Amino acid sequence: MHYDLVVIGGGPAGMMAAATAAQKGLQVLLIEKNEKLGKKLYITGKGRCNVTNYGDMEDFFDNIVTNKKFLYSALYTFNNYQLVELLNNLGVKTKIERGSRVFPESDKSSDIIKGFERYLKKSRVDIRYNNAAKKILTKDNRVTGVLLKNNEQINCNNVLIATGGMSYQHTGSTGDGYQLAGELGHTVIEPKPALVPLVTGESWVKELQGLTLKNVTATLTAGGKTVASKFGEMLFTHFGVSGPIILSLSSLLNKNARSEVKLFIDLKPALSDEQLDQRIQRDFRKYINKQVKNALNDLLPKRLIPVIIKLTGLSSKVVNQVTKKERLTLVHTLKSLQLTVTGTRPLNEAIITSGGISTGEINPSTLESKLVQGLYFAGEVIDVDALTGGYNLQIAFSTGYLSGKSAAEKTKGKLGL
Ligand SMILES: Cc1cc2nc3c(=O)[nH]c(=O)nc-3n(C[C@H](O)[C@H](O)[C@H](O)COP(=O)(O)OP(=O)(O)OC[C@H]3O[C@@H](n4cnc5c(N)ncnc54)[C@H](O)[C@@H]3O)c2cc1C
């Protein structure tokens, strides 16, 4: 059997690319090495799938961390509003939540996958499960076919790599695309973890394992310079810190020197130093004869108090013994709780892979390789990544659409159709 296009990888990017190309008249085969489609998509958004973001394009580009200009064409050709419309047409109702995050109305990621399965069927895309692409075959720098793991050869004019990144490898994203494209001369920018929990040096974080802090501001510094600040929710773990604002900051860390990385947590961002001091003085007057550890219950989560008083040297003090200097140290600690970042959790635990196929070797208007004719890329396999909020899935769908459309238009153009 000869195909116009073979799409490697049945994640969001590959499903979208395959259906788009088939809708435009190509004979398409989708190869997925798992027994089913969209295994990573299934676990997105804690099983609810934050499928895109309903913000405007400016907001979108503000949330793309790596190679935003490269994505202009893809995002303008198929944007977030078009994705929502497509989902609705596929029978998947959506809803918008805080921060313009879009979810399926059912809160089930499986509904998104089912919607795409219907789309692929309707578009007459052939699907091959349980078999991985092993090699892309070329002649004179032109795609001629794909060799599967079982050594079966499939002849085709175009191949689209949509194999994803390298994290949560049990879902099938094991970095195969880097090897497939690397063998054809493509440069692979070192894959690194992004949107990943941070490991810290301080041993006291273990005592706080499982504690979530809401409405705090975390500021990341590298080499003494501020990288970024984020307001929201974070979480202490047995190795360091995690949670939405920490994951976002971790992505920005990749662009900065890894030396001397620190995290400063403002536990009371709504109060200035002076206001917090006045607040503590009020509490101290109320609990004047109590131990300090029993005087902070109105201000801090219970589990945080022993850590804070240890860090400020107030463990054994009674409130009426606390000097002004000690009180100001307490204020400073609450406004700027310091953590030393010693690294990130491994790539396999990252929400997204930063790095991948170099964008310099891909035409941004078509997503075709500049090195091999008939070779296309879509999704996380490319060196692009964004923050949380639905942006990464939209990138997968937008690049999937543009690459599928380009492959179809080029093929049809060549055939004079
Ligand atoms: C826990 C978690 C939660 C997330 N939540 C969100 C969220 O709510 N919103 C959001 O925007 N993003 C989220 N993301 C990120 C999002 O899932 C990815 O950006 C997106 O899935 C990338 O799509 P993709 O199609 O490029 O790759 P993938 O989804 O990784 O799909 C690649 C597919 O290719 C297949 N494959 C790989 N190699 C081969 C081969 N050699 N032959 C055949 N098939 C192959 C794999 O089996 C896989 O099915 C989350 C990620 C994780 C890990």
XYZ file of C-alpha atoms and ligand atoms in Angstrom:
470
model
C 0.000 0.000 0.000
C 1.284 3.452 -0.879
C 0.275 6.482 1.200
C 0.483 10.193 0.456
C 1.341 10.812 4.110
C 2.417 8.706 7.058
C 1.996 10.427 10.429
C 4.172 9.003 13.205
C 2.582 9.432 16.653
C -1.082 9.435 17.667
C -1.008 12.223 20.245
C -2.886 15.529 19.798
C -0.434 16.824 17.165
C -0.460 13.623 15.115
C -4.228 13.101 15.281
C -4.857 16.673 14.178
C -2.273 16.478 11.379
C -3.615 13.173 10.064
C -7.262 14.283 10.063
C -6.456 17.669 8.503
C -4.418 16.146 5.656
C -7.061 13.491 5.022
C -9.836 16.103 5.013
C -7.889 17.857 2.286
C -7.797 14.700 0.190
C -4.613 12.824 1.127
C -4.440 9.088 1.705
C -3.114 9.053 5.270
C -1.738 6.393 7.610
C -1.336 7.179 11.306
C 1.145 5.001 13.187
C 0.872 4.770 16.967
C 3.175 2.542 18.924
C 0.698 2.094 21.790
C -2.472 0.057 21.683
C -4.527 3.255 21.690
C -4.347 6.944 20.777
C -3.590 9.897 23.054
C -2.217 8.204 26.170
C -0.555 11.431 27.315
C -3.587 13.496 26.349
C -5.600 11.220 28.632
C -3.629 12.274 31.734
C -3.557 16.013 30.939
C -5.075 18.467 33.378
C -5.317 15.712 36.007
C -7.588 13.781 33.669
C -9.734 16.839 32.867
C -7.600 18.110 29.940
C -7.013 21.835 29.839
C -7.299 21.704 26.067
C -6.543 25.342 25.246
C -6.788 28.880 26.574
C -9.457 31.362 25.529
C -7.224 34.425 25.959
C -6.224 36.602 22.998
C -3.187 35.989 20.815
C -1.057 38.509 22.706
C -1.699 36.539 25.890
C -0.827 33.355 24.028
C 2.536 34.606 22.908
C 3.273 35.949 26.418
C 2.909 32.382 27.675
C 5.185 30.739 25.126
C 8.643 30.275 26.586
C 10.695 28.968 23.663
C 10.623 30.036 19.977
C 7.381 32.003 20.026
C 8.102 33.689 16.647
C 8.447 30.293 15.021
C 4.870 29.558 16.101
C 3.242 32.699 14.611
C 2.126 30.966 11.394
C 0.853 27.850 13.145
C -1.120 29.767 15.775
C -2.581 32.267 13.318
C -3.514 29.512 10.833
C -5.371 27.500 13.470
C -6.047 29.395 16.675
C -7.664 28.618 20.024
C -11.130 29.757 18.919
C -10.967 27.493 15.861
C -9.953 24.570 18.087
C -12.941 25.113 20.370
C -15.217 25.338 17.314
C -13.763 22.117 15.904
C -14.232 20.325 19.228
C -17.812 21.495 19.419
C -18.383 20.268 15.838
C -16.909 16.920 16.865
C -19.515 16.718 19.609
C -17.236 17.761 22.484
C -18.797 20.576 24.466
C -16.337 22.849 26.248
C -16.362 25.265 29.183
C -14.104 28.122 30.223
C -12.697 28.307 33.739
C -10.494 30.671 35.769
C -7.615 32.141 33.768
C -9.525 31.492 30.496
C -8.606 27.807 30.665
C -10.769 25.655 28.401
C -11.873 22.159 29.492
C -14.322 19.623 28.113
C -17.692 20.272 29.765
C -17.680 16.672 31.028
C -14.296 17.186 32.791
C -13.124 14.060 30.949
C -10.031 14.093 28.743
C -11.310 10.861 27.206
C -14.075 12.876 25.511
C -11.453 14.882 23.604
C -9.791 11.641 22.493
C -13.137 10.160 21.458
C -13.909 13.332 19.490
C -10.665 12.971 17.567
C -11.224 9.258 16.999
C -14.535 10.175 15.347
C -12.765 12.837 13.288
C -10.090 10.374 12.100
C -12.717 7.800 11.186
C -14.812 10.365 9.340
C -11.695 11.518 7.472
C -10.863 7.905 6.511
C -7.439 7.895 8.112
C -5.953 4.388 8.372
C -4.534 3.719 11.839
C -1.872 1.196 12.740
C -1.510 0.488 16.486
C 1.166 -1.412 18.420
C 3.926 -0.717 15.959
C 6.590 1.961 16.139
C 8.305 3.743 13.269
C 11.978 2.767 13.319
C 13.454 4.649 10.385
C 12.413 7.181 7.790
C 13.494 6.179 4.304
C 14.748 8.790 1.845
C 16.241 9.003 -1.605
C 18.034 12.126 -2.878
C 16.878 14.033 0.217
C 13.265 13.186 -0.443
C 11.022 11.011 1.723
C 10.187 7.620 0.195
C 8.825 5.606 3.103
C 8.872 4.453 6.700
C 10.362 1.299 8.175
C 8.412 -0.105 11.122
C 9.792 -1.933 14.113
C 8.546 -5.246 12.691
C 10.639 -4.415 9.585
C 7.582 -3.807 7.457
C 8.199 -1.054 4.933
C 5.504 1.475 4.056
C 5.970 3.565 0.938
C 4.863 7.188 1.038
C 5.673 10.663 -0.309
C 5.488 12.484 3.003
C 6.228 11.682 6.638
C 5.129 13.783 9.573
C 6.940 13.331 12.889
C 4.604 13.935 15.858
C 6.244 11.709 18.444
C 6.136 14.213 21.325
C 8.835 14.920 23.885
C 10.522 12.674 26.439
C 8.545 12.988 29.656
C 6.057 10.595 31.260
C 7.605 7.928 29.052
C 5.027 5.290 29.957
C 2.627 7.230 27.705
C 4.825 6.459 24.683
C 6.723 9.752 24.405
C 10.252 8.350 24.523
C 12.041 10.804 22.249
C 11.935 8.578 19.129
C 11.431 11.600 16.878
C 14.811 13.015 17.852
C 16.495 9.882 16.564
C 14.342 9.581 13.434
C 15.059 13.179 12.426
C 18.634 13.161 13.744
C 19.507 10.329 11.358
C 18.382 12.564 8.500
C 20.691 15.382 9.573
C 18.377 17.394 11.840
C 19.845 19.106 14.887
C 18.322 18.172 18.219
C 18.497 20.889 20.883
C 19.238 19.117 24.166
C 15.946 17.969 25.704
C 15.529 19.385 29.209
C 12.725 19.218 31.752
C 10.287 22.149 31.787
C 7.205 22.668 33.954
C 8.941 20.458 36.473
C 9.161 20.429 40.292
C 12.280 21.994 41.820
C 14.693 20.286 44.202
C 15.919 22.421 47.104
C 18.847 22.124 49.477
C 17.102 22.912 52.763
C 16.273 19.852 54.827
C 13.282 21.537 56.527
C 11.141 21.256 53.372
C 10.629 17.572 54.237
C 8.827 18.615 57.429
C 6.337 20.499 55.252
C 5.772 17.719 52.722
C 2.209 17.921 51.386
C 1.579 21.474 52.615
C -0.056 23.681 49.964
C 0.306 27.447 50.170
C -2.267 29.566 48.355
C -1.927 33.237 47.388
C 1.827 33.429 47.830
C 4.417 35.016 45.558
C 7.508 33.024 44.584
C 10.471 34.834 43.076
C 13.209 32.927 41.277
C 16.698 34.399 41.094
C 19.734 33.127 39.185
C 23.183 34.532 39.929
C 21.564 37.193 42.142
C 19.302 38.473 39.345
C 15.536 38.111 39.393
C 14.308 35.722 36.695
C 10.589 36.067 37.400
C 7.930 36.235 40.106
C 4.666 34.303 40.103
C 1.633 34.677 42.352
C -0.599 31.739 43.200
C -0.379 28.244 44.634
C 2.633 26.113 45.530
C 3.295 22.894 47.367
C 6.100 21.472 49.527
C 7.306 17.967 48.680
C 9.836 15.551 50.185
C 12.505 16.876 47.783
C 11.593 20.566 47.459
C 8.725 22.470 45.918
C 6.067 21.996 43.258
C 2.631 23.370 42.334
C 1.498 25.721 39.553
C 3.712 28.746 40.225
C 6.809 26.605 40.807
C 6.264 24.666 37.566
C 5.991 27.924 35.623
C 9.148 29.300 37.200
C 11.006 26.062 36.376
C 10.408 26.624 32.655
C 11.973 30.065 32.852
C 14.982 28.576 34.635
C 16.072 26.798 31.440
C 16.861 30.149 29.875
C 19.050 31.264 32.758
C 22.325 30.278 34.335
C 21.846 27.374 36.683
C 24.435 28.706 39.161
C 23.245 30.079 42.497
C 19.562 29.644 41.882
C 17.363 30.747 44.750
C 13.674 30.922 45.419
C 12.181 33.562 47.709
C 8.645 33.004 48.928
C 6.566 35.936 50.075
C 4.044 34.295 52.382
C 2.060 37.521 52.787
C 2.206 39.341 49.444
C -0.900 41.423 50.187
C 0.862 43.147 53.106
C 3.862 45.490 52.992
C 6.657 44.876 55.515
C 5.218 47.636 57.723
C 1.675 46.292 57.518
C 2.864 42.783 58.357
C 4.879 44.102 61.301
C 1.786 45.912 62.624
C -0.260 42.749 62.154
C 2.319 40.706 64.117
C 2.418 43.338 66.853
C -1.363 43.082 67.167
C -1.163 39.294 67.472
C 1.709 39.572 69.930
C -0.316 41.944 72.154
C -3.157 39.403 72.062
C -0.857 36.508 73.008
C 1.641 38.490 75.142
C 2.340 35.724 77.696
C 2.302 32.800 75.260
C 5.217 31.109 73.555
C 5.852 32.539 70.073
C 4.942 29.184 68.547
C 1.460 29.626 70.011
C 1.127 33.245 68.925
C 1.258 32.761 65.148
C -1.804 30.567 64.655
C -3.907 33.474 63.339
C -1.280 34.322 60.738
C 0.206 31.086 59.417
C -0.759 27.503 58.594
C -0.089 25.365 61.683
C 2.541 23.180 60.017
C 4.582 26.151 58.888
C 4.974 27.655 62.377
C 7.687 25.305 63.801
C 9.805 25.827 60.686
C 9.462 29.611 60.766
C 10.293 29.963 64.440
C 13.286 27.661 64.048
C 14.560 29.712 61.117
C 14.146 32.938 63.101
C 15.621 31.573 66.340
C 12.370 32.123 68.252
C 11.699 28.491 69.160
C 12.002 28.806 72.923
C 10.865 32.415 73.315
C 7.810 33.813 75.008
C 6.200 36.711 73.107
C 7.023 39.321 75.784
C 10.743 38.432 75.403
C 10.872 39.103 71.646
C 12.978 42.121 70.746
C 12.107 44.526 67.938
C 15.073 43.197 65.963
C 13.809 39.632 66.328
C 10.323 40.703 65.304
C 11.683 42.407 62.186
C 13.646 39.232 61.364
C 10.347 37.365 61.577
C 8.736 39.882 59.207
C 11.644 39.508 56.785
C 11.456 35.696 56.881
C 7.725 35.717 56.169
C 8.177 38.145 53.283
C 11.198 36.389 51.851
C 11.455 32.736 52.859
C 14.619 31.587 51.137
C 15.195 28.263 49.401
C 18.296 27.133 47.520
C 17.410 25.427 44.237
C 19.849 22.588 43.629
C 18.172 21.203 40.515
C 14.959 19.991 38.966
C 13.246 16.628 39.098
C 14.199 14.400 36.138
C 12.900 14.855 32.599
C 10.522 11.928 32.966
C 8.644 13.887 35.674
C 8.371 17.065 33.606
C 5.035 18.186 32.172
C 6.832 19.266 29.031
C 10.175 18.806 27.288
C 12.093 21.945 26.460
C 14.413 21.407 23.489
C 13.875 19.080 20.542
C 14.154 19.465 16.766
C 15.807 22.809 16.038
C 13.334 25.338 14.635
C 16.099 26.757 12.424
C 15.796 23.710 10.179
C 11.985 23.782 9.842
C 10.058 26.199 7.622
C 7.700 27.998 10.061
C 5.087 28.674 7.340
C 4.675 25.011 6.376
C 6.449 23.041 9.139
C 8.308 21.135 6.415
C 11.936 20.248 6.968
C 14.437 22.540 5.271
C 16.744 19.543 4.882
C 14.527 16.714 3.606
C 11.639 17.177 1.183
C 8.360 15.699 2.312
C 9.356 15.579 5.994
C 7.125 17.531 8.388
C 7.039 18.127 12.157
C 4.284 18.864 14.660
C 3.908 19.169 18.424
C 6.263 18.802 21.331
C 8.982 17.078 19.271
C 9.874 20.582 17.995
C 11.984 22.887 20.187
C 8.998 24.846 21.523
C 7.387 24.988 24.959
C 4.924 27.117 26.873
C 3.637 27.669 30.396
C 0.611 25.911 31.889
C -2.889 27.072 30.945
C -3.684 25.016 27.825
C -0.975 26.600 25.690
C 1.041 23.419 25.091
C -1.910 21.459 23.755
C -2.917 24.370 21.532
C 0.647 24.360 20.144
C 0.274 20.637 19.411
C -3.095 21.157 17.667
C -1.996 24.281 15.757
C 1.256 22.742 14.499
C -0.649 19.545 13.723
C -3.141 21.491 11.627
C -0.536 23.569 9.761
C 1.736 20.615 8.978
C -1.174 18.443 7.778
C -2.535 21.290 5.669
C 0.889 22.059 4.182
C 1.568 18.423 3.286
C -1.822 18.238 1.563
C -1.464 21.506 -0.327
C 2.027 20.659 -1.540
C 1.013 17.172 -2.667
C -2.140 18.383 -4.377
C -0.213 21.247 -5.955
C 2.332 18.824 -7.373
C -0.423 16.671 -8.795
C -2.016 19.781 -10.292
C -5.264 19.201 -8.377
C 0.886 15.080 33.429
C 0.738 16.015 32.266
C -0.319 16.905 32.251
C -0.448 17.806 31.182
N -1.515 18.649 31.193
C -1.659 19.521 30.165
C -2.808 20.372 30.093
O -3.750 20.261 30.894
N -2.849 21.281 29.097
C -1.860 21.392 28.137
O -1.942 22.263 27.264
N -0.800 20.554 28.142
C -0.694 19.619 29.116
N 0.367 18.748 29.096
C 1.308 18.778 27.946
C 0.699 18.029 26.735
O 0.249 16.764 27.153
C 1.723 17.861 25.621
O 2.253 19.100 25.280
C 1.074 17.231 24.386
O 0.559 15.955 24.685
C 2.066 17.108 23.217
O 1.396 16.517 22.144
P 2.180 15.713 21.009
O 1.124 15.165 20.108
O 3.222 16.562 20.427
O 2.932 14.531 21.756
P 2.393 13.330 22.680
O 1.107 13.677 23.316
O 3.549 12.991 23.539
O 2.107 12.160 21.642
C 3.144 11.500 20.957
C 2.625 10.146 20.495
O 3.586 9.546 19.625
C 3.680 8.167 19.910
N 5.003 7.706 19.452
C 6.208 8.065 19.939
N 7.192 7.478 19.239
C 6.591 6.741 18.273
C 7.087 5.897 17.237
N 8.396 5.697 17.030
N 6.187 5.282 16.421
C 4.854 5.453 16.610
N 4.342 6.229 17.583
C 5.197 6.878 18.402
C 3.498 8.079 21.403
O 3.115 6.788 21.816
C 2.428 9.154 21.644
O 1.130 8.604 21.569
C 0.514 17.820 30.127
C 1.559 16.906 30.143
C 1.677 16.000 31.196
C 2.814 15.010 31.182
